[in-house]
Every structure is written in C-alpha cells, then in structure tokens.
Amino acid sequence: MGFPFSTALPIAALLLSFILPAAANTEKVIFTAPEPVNIPPEKPTLRELNLRVLNHDDNNIRTNLSRVFPTEPGNAATGVATWLLLDSLTPGQRYELRQPTAFELDVYELDTVWSTPELLQSLAAYSDSVQSTAGIEADEATTMNLAEQKSSVLLLQVRAAADYFTDHGALMTDPPPVLGDLILDPYLYNVLPQSLIPTIGYIIVVSLVAYFGARTIASKLQSIAITTESTTKKES
C-alpha cells in the first residue's frame, strides 16, 4: 500500500517549518562563500589583525563582545564592532552564521573592507584594541598561517549594543562585555543548514512510527468492530 497523500502532507508541512526562517531571539546572516583570493604574506597581514577565526573545523566560538549604548535607541548597528575572520570556506556554498542574541551581523569580502574607509577604520580600531589589551595574545589555533595562501575568506562584523537600564552609574557609563556564541553552519546542497539534519531525521522517524502505529491500531479497531457486528447479527 502506498503512502497516503493525506498523511504525507502534514509531515511535509512540518519539515518545511524547519527549513523556512523562524522568528526568534537569534540574529543570523545567510551568505554564499566567494571565490578564493590570493592572501599574500606581506605586511600588514590578516594574521597581524589578531582576529578570531571561524572555519569548518572550528565552527563555534564563544567570545566576549564589547558593547555601548546605541546612539539611536534600539539600533544595534550603532554599537561596538567586533571583527572575526571566516576562513577556508567552500566557494559557492551557502552558510548560515548565527548569534543567539539580538546583535547586528554583517559579512564582507576583503576588497570591500579595504576599499571602504568606514569599515577599514572600524577593523583597524578593533585590531588595535585587541593588541593593546593586556594578556591577550594571538592563538596559533585560531589565527591564520603566515604563509601565502589562496582561500575563500570573508570578514565578519558583529555590532553589539547595550539595551538595559540600571541605577548603577558605572554600568550605564561603561557596559560590560557580554558572552556570545558565534556558530558557522554550512548548508547541505545549499538547501538547509547541516545542524537541522538530526532534527529532521528524528521528525521523519517519529512520523513513520506514528503512521504505522496508527495503521495497526486502526486495523485492530476495525477487526473488533467487525467481530462485534458479526456477533450481534448471530444473536439477532
């Protein structure tokens, strides 16, 4: 017996709800990795910027994000900028980068940053703040190799703004950094994030079990009804 359309339709709708964007307290940006570019070792290098790196092997970073009160209330785009490097991407593949807080996320190609004074100034200011912070050194595991390479890379800008009110004067003047998890999630066949695959698999299994369980129960109930009807006819 084939899979009934009336049963398949709700399952398909349920799966679709996981693929379509959902409104939640999560900021994310979806982008396609660019073609590889030559990254020369001459100074100034990307490594000298001391940026944290997200890639396929290290796709989840927890970091402190500096923040200030926005010049425009409720506008995170006017907050403090934190920069990270997305390295060794697969050209042409779609990615989703999530931050489970209402911050502003933007990704830029290298040429765009180099040719945009505002972005370049923001990147330079962040790099200087990182290098001047006591006790912070570049981590070999999370910074780029110094050798020349060709790679699909993007620069990620996270802008964080404080959104609270307190009678504590120091906290209103200088908001403390907030911990944020940045997650780089590649898409499977450019259709849906790989992180959703286990969830969709679980839904399919549960749906199939529920379907065949319902068929078994319905069959037994039908047998009981037929038996009861036959018994009633014999007695009459």
Short mmCIF file of C-alpha atoms in Angstrom, two decimals:
data_model
loop_
_atom_site.label_atom_id
_atom_site.label_comp_id
_atom_site.label_asym_id
_atom_site.label_seq_id
_atom_site.Cartn_x
_atom_site.Cartn_y
_atom_site.Cartn_z
CA MET A 1 0.00 0.00 0.00
CA GLY A 2 1.40 3.41 -0.93
CA PHE A 3 1.99 6.29 1.46
CA PRO A 4 -1.32 8.22 1.67
CA PHE A 5 -1.21 11.82 0.47
CA SER A 6 -3.33 12.91 3.44
CA THR A 7 -0.64 11.61 5.80
CA ALA A 8 2.35 12.83 3.80
CA LEU A 9 1.07 16.41 3.58
CA PRO A 10 1.23 17.21 7.32
CA ILE A 11 4.70 15.63 7.55
CA ALA A 12 5.93 17.73 4.62
CA ALA A 13 4.47 20.86 6.21
CA LEU A 14 6.25 20.05 9.47
CA LEU A 15 9.58 19.59 7.71
CA LEU A 16 9.07 22.82 5.78
CA SER A 17 8.59 24.71 9.02
CA PHE A 18 12.15 23.80 9.99
CA ILE A 19 13.57 24.95 6.66
CA LEU A 20 11.82 28.33 6.50
CA PRO A 21 13.20 31.16 8.67
CA ALA A 22 11.66 31.41 12.11
CA ALA A 23 11.24 34.48 14.26
CA ALA A 24 13.31 34.05 17.41
CA ASN A 25 15.78 35.87 19.64
CA THR A 26 18.59 34.88 17.28
CA GLU A 27 20.46 37.10 14.88
CA LYS A 28 21.77 35.37 11.76
CA VAL A 29 23.13 36.12 8.34
CA ILE A 30 22.96 33.79 5.32
CA PHE A 31 25.61 34.15 2.64
CA THR A 32 27.39 32.35 -0.20
CA ALA A 33 31.15 31.82 0.06
CA PRO A 34 33.10 33.81 -2.54
CA GLU A 35 35.75 32.53 -4.93
CA PRO A 36 39.24 32.03 -3.42
CA VAL A 37 41.56 35.03 -3.38
CA ASN A 38 45.34 35.25 -3.01
CA ILE A 39 46.35 36.25 0.52
CA PRO A 40 49.96 37.48 0.34
CA PRO A 41 52.28 37.22 3.39
CA GLU A 42 53.49 40.82 3.04
CA LYS A 43 52.68 43.17 5.89
CA PRO A 44 50.17 44.17 7.02
CA THR A 45 48.82 40.61 7.07
CA LEU A 46 45.49 39.26 8.21
CA ARG A 47 47.29 37.44 10.99
CA GLU A 48 48.57 40.71 12.41
CA LEU A 49 44.97 41.78 12.96
CA ASN A 50 44.67 39.06 15.65
CA LEU A 51 41.17 38.13 14.58
CA ARG A 52 39.45 35.01 15.85
CA VAL A 53 38.82 32.55 13.01
CA LEU A 54 35.73 30.50 12.16
CA ASN A 55 36.04 27.64 9.67
CA HIS A 56 34.76 24.09 9.07
CA ASP A 57 36.98 22.61 11.79
CA ASP A 58 36.36 25.35 14.34
CA ASN A 59 32.80 26.47 13.59
CA ASN A 60 31.72 27.53 17.07
CA ILE A 61 33.38 30.32 19.02
CA ARG A 62 32.42 31.76 22.40
CA THR A 63 33.85 35.23 22.87
CA ASN A 64 33.34 38.43 24.82
CA LEU A 65 31.61 41.10 22.74
CA SER A 66 32.19 44.70 23.77
CA ARG A 67 29.14 46.95 23.70
CA VAL A 68 27.97 50.52 24.29
CA PHE A 69 24.59 52.16 24.43
CA PRO A 70 23.48 52.91 20.87
CA THR A 71 23.30 56.49 19.66
CA GLU A 72 19.90 55.51 18.27
CA PRO A 73 17.82 53.61 20.88
CA GLY A 74 17.16 50.02 19.85
CA ASN A 75 19.58 50.20 16.91
CA ALA A 76 22.33 47.59 17.39
CA ALA A 77 24.00 48.80 14.19
CA THR A 78 25.36 51.76 16.16
CA GLY A 79 27.01 49.52 18.76
CA VAL A 80 30.65 48.50 19.20
CA ALA A 81 32.10 46.44 16.33
CA THR A 82 33.85 43.12 16.87
CA TRP A 83 35.59 41.56 13.86
CA LEU A 84 36.23 37.90 13.05
CA LEU A 85 37.61 36.05 10.04
CA LEU A 86 35.70 33.35 8.16
CA ASP A 87 38.43 31.24 6.57
CA SER A 88 38.74 28.18 4.31
CA LEU A 89 35.14 28.37 3.13
CA THR A 90 33.88 26.25 0.24
CA PRO A 91 33.38 28.56 -2.77
CA GLY A 92 29.75 28.73 -3.89
CA GLN A 93 28.43 27.02 -0.76
CA ARG A 94 25.74 28.67 1.34
CA TYR A 95 26.39 29.26 5.02
CA GLU A 96 24.40 30.49 7.97
CA LEU A 97 26.11 32.34 10.78
CA ARG A 98 24.10 32.58 13.99
CA GLN A 99 24.44 34.61 17.15
CA PRO A 100 21.78 33.77 19.80
CA THR A 101 21.40 37.41 20.81
CA ALA A 102 19.91 40.42 19.05
CA PHE A 103 23.18 41.78 17.66
CA GLU A 104 23.88 43.07 14.15
CA LEU A 105 25.81 40.68 11.86
CA ASP A 106 27.40 41.55 8.51
CA VAL A 107 29.90 39.74 6.28
CA TYR A 108 32.21 41.46 3.81
CA GLU A 109 34.71 40.40 1.18
CA LEU A 110 38.27 41.60 1.74
CA ASP A 111 38.22 44.05 -1.18
CA THR A 112 35.03 45.63 0.14
CA VAL A 113 36.60 46.30 3.55
CA TRP A 114 39.89 47.56 2.06
CA SER A 115 38.02 49.99 -0.22
CA THR A 116 35.50 51.27 2.36
CA PRO A 117 37.10 53.80 4.74
CA GLU A 118 34.42 53.39 7.41
CA LEU A 119 34.83 49.60 7.53
CA LEU A 120 38.62 49.78 7.35
CA GLN A 121 38.70 52.28 10.21
CA SER A 122 36.40 50.05 12.28
CA LEU A 123 38.58 46.99 11.61
CA ALA A 124 41.78 48.89 12.45
CA ALA A 125 40.27 50.23 15.68
CA TYR A 126 39.19 46.75 16.76
CA SER A 127 42.58 45.27 15.89
CA ASP A 128 44.35 47.97 17.91
CA SER A 129 42.06 47.37 20.90
CA VAL A 130 42.76 43.63 20.81
CA GLN A 131 46.53 44.06 20.52
CA SER A 132 46.65 46.67 23.28
CA THR A 133 44.63 44.58 25.76
CA ALA A 134 46.88 43.17 28.45
CA GLY A 135 47.26 39.41 28.50
CA ILE A 136 45.74 38.79 25.04
CA GLU A 137 47.97 37.08 22.50
CA ALA A 138 47.26 35.54 19.13
CA ASP A 139 46.27 31.90 19.41
CA GLU A 140 48.01 29.66 16.90
CA ALA A 141 44.90 27.51 16.62
CA THR A 142 42.60 30.43 15.82
CA THR A 143 44.74 32.70 13.64
CA MET A 144 45.83 32.36 10.05
CA ASN A 145 49.13 30.92 8.93
CA LEU A 146 51.66 33.50 7.83
CA ALA A 147 52.50 31.69 4.56
CA GLU A 148 50.93 32.86 1.32
CA GLN A 149 47.73 31.03 0.53
CA LYS A 150 44.67 31.10 -1.66
CA SER A 151 41.44 30.77 0.24
CA SER A 152 37.76 31.70 0.26
CA VAL A 153 37.56 34.20 3.12
CA LEU A 154 35.16 36.79 4.48
CA LEU A 155 35.35 39.30 7.29
CA LEU A 156 32.54 39.20 9.87
CA GLN A 157 31.49 42.31 11.73
CA VAL A 158 29.40 41.90 14.91
CA ARG A 159 27.96 45.10 16.36
CA ALA A 160 26.75 44.89 19.94
CA ALA A 161 24.66 47.50 21.74
CA ALA A 162 23.59 47.54 25.38
CA ASP A 163 19.82 47.51 25.92
CA TYR A 164 19.29 47.74 29.68
CA PHE A 165 18.72 50.41 32.32
CA THR A 166 20.09 50.43 35.85
CA ASP A 167 20.62 52.92 38.68
CA HIS A 168 24.25 51.77 38.80
CA GLY A 169 26.12 54.70 37.27
CA ALA A 170 29.22 52.72 36.29
CA LEU A 171 27.18 50.16 34.37
CA MET A 172 25.36 52.89 32.49
CA THR A 173 28.64 54.64 31.63
CA ASP A 174 30.68 51.56 30.74
CA PRO A 175 28.55 48.46 29.89
CA PRO A 176 30.48 45.23 30.50
CA PRO A 177 31.18 42.83 27.60
CA VAL A 178 28.69 40.05 27.00
CA LEU A 179 29.48 36.43 26.14
CA GLY A 180 28.30 35.44 22.70
CA ASP A 181 28.35 32.16 20.77
CA LEU A 182 29.08 32.54 17.07
CA ILE A 183 28.15 29.47 15.01
CA LEU A 184 29.12 28.89 11.38
CA ASP A 185 26.69 26.39 9.84
CA PRO A 186 27.22 25.19 6.24
CA TYR A 187 24.19 24.28 4.14
CA LEU A 188 23.66 20.76 2.80
CA TYR A 189 23.35 21.02 -1.00
CA ASN A 190 22.67 24.75 -0.41
CA VAL A 191 19.16 23.82 0.79
CA LEU A 192 19.18 23.67 4.58
CA PRO A 193 21.69 24.02 7.45
CA GLN A 194 23.51 20.82 8.36
CA SER A 195 22.63 21.34 12.02
CA LEU A 196 18.97 20.65 11.15
CA ILE A 197 19.66 17.20 9.67
CA PRO A 198 19.45 15.28 13.01
CA THR A 199 16.23 17.11 13.90
CA ILE A 200 14.62 16.38 10.53
CA GLY A 201 15.74 12.74 10.74
CA TYR A 202 14.14 12.46 14.18
CA ILE A 203 10.89 14.00 12.89
CA ILE A 204 10.79 11.57 9.97
CA VAL A 205 11.36 8.55 12.25
CA VAL A 206 8.70 9.72 14.73
CA SER A 207 6.26 10.44 11.89
CA LEU A 208 6.77 6.97 10.35
CA VAL A 209 6.38 5.26 13.73
CA ALA A 210 3.21 7.28 14.40
CA TYR A 211 1.85 6.46 10.92
CA PHE A 212 2.39 2.70 11.12
CA GLY A 213 1.28 2.66 14.75
CA ALA A 214 -1.95 4.43 13.78
CA ARG A 215 -2.50 1.93 10.95
CA THR A 216 -2.04 -1.01 13.32
CA ILE A 217 -4.43 0.46 15.88
CA ALA A 218 -6.99 1.30 13.20
CA SER A 219 -6.75 -2.22 11.80
CA LYS A 220 -7.32 -3.77 15.24
CA LEU A 221 -10.25 -1.46 15.97
CA GLN A 222 -11.76 -2.36 12.60
CA SER A 223 -11.38 -6.09 13.37
CA ILE A 224 -13.05 -5.62 16.76
CA ALA A 225 -15.90 -3.69 15.13
CA ILE A 226 -16.43 -6.39 12.50
CA THR A 227 -16.33 -9.15 15.15
CA THR A 228 -18.82 -7.27 17.32
CA GLU A 229 -21.13 -6.69 14.35
CA SER A 230 -21.00 -10.38 13.36
CA THR A 231 -21.77 -11.46 16.92
CA THR A 232 -24.72 -9.06 17.10
CA LYS A 233 -26.18 -10.40 13.83
CA LYS A 234 -25.89 -14.02 15.02
CA GLU A 235 -27.63 -13.24 18.29
CA SER A 236 -30.46 -11.47 16.50
#
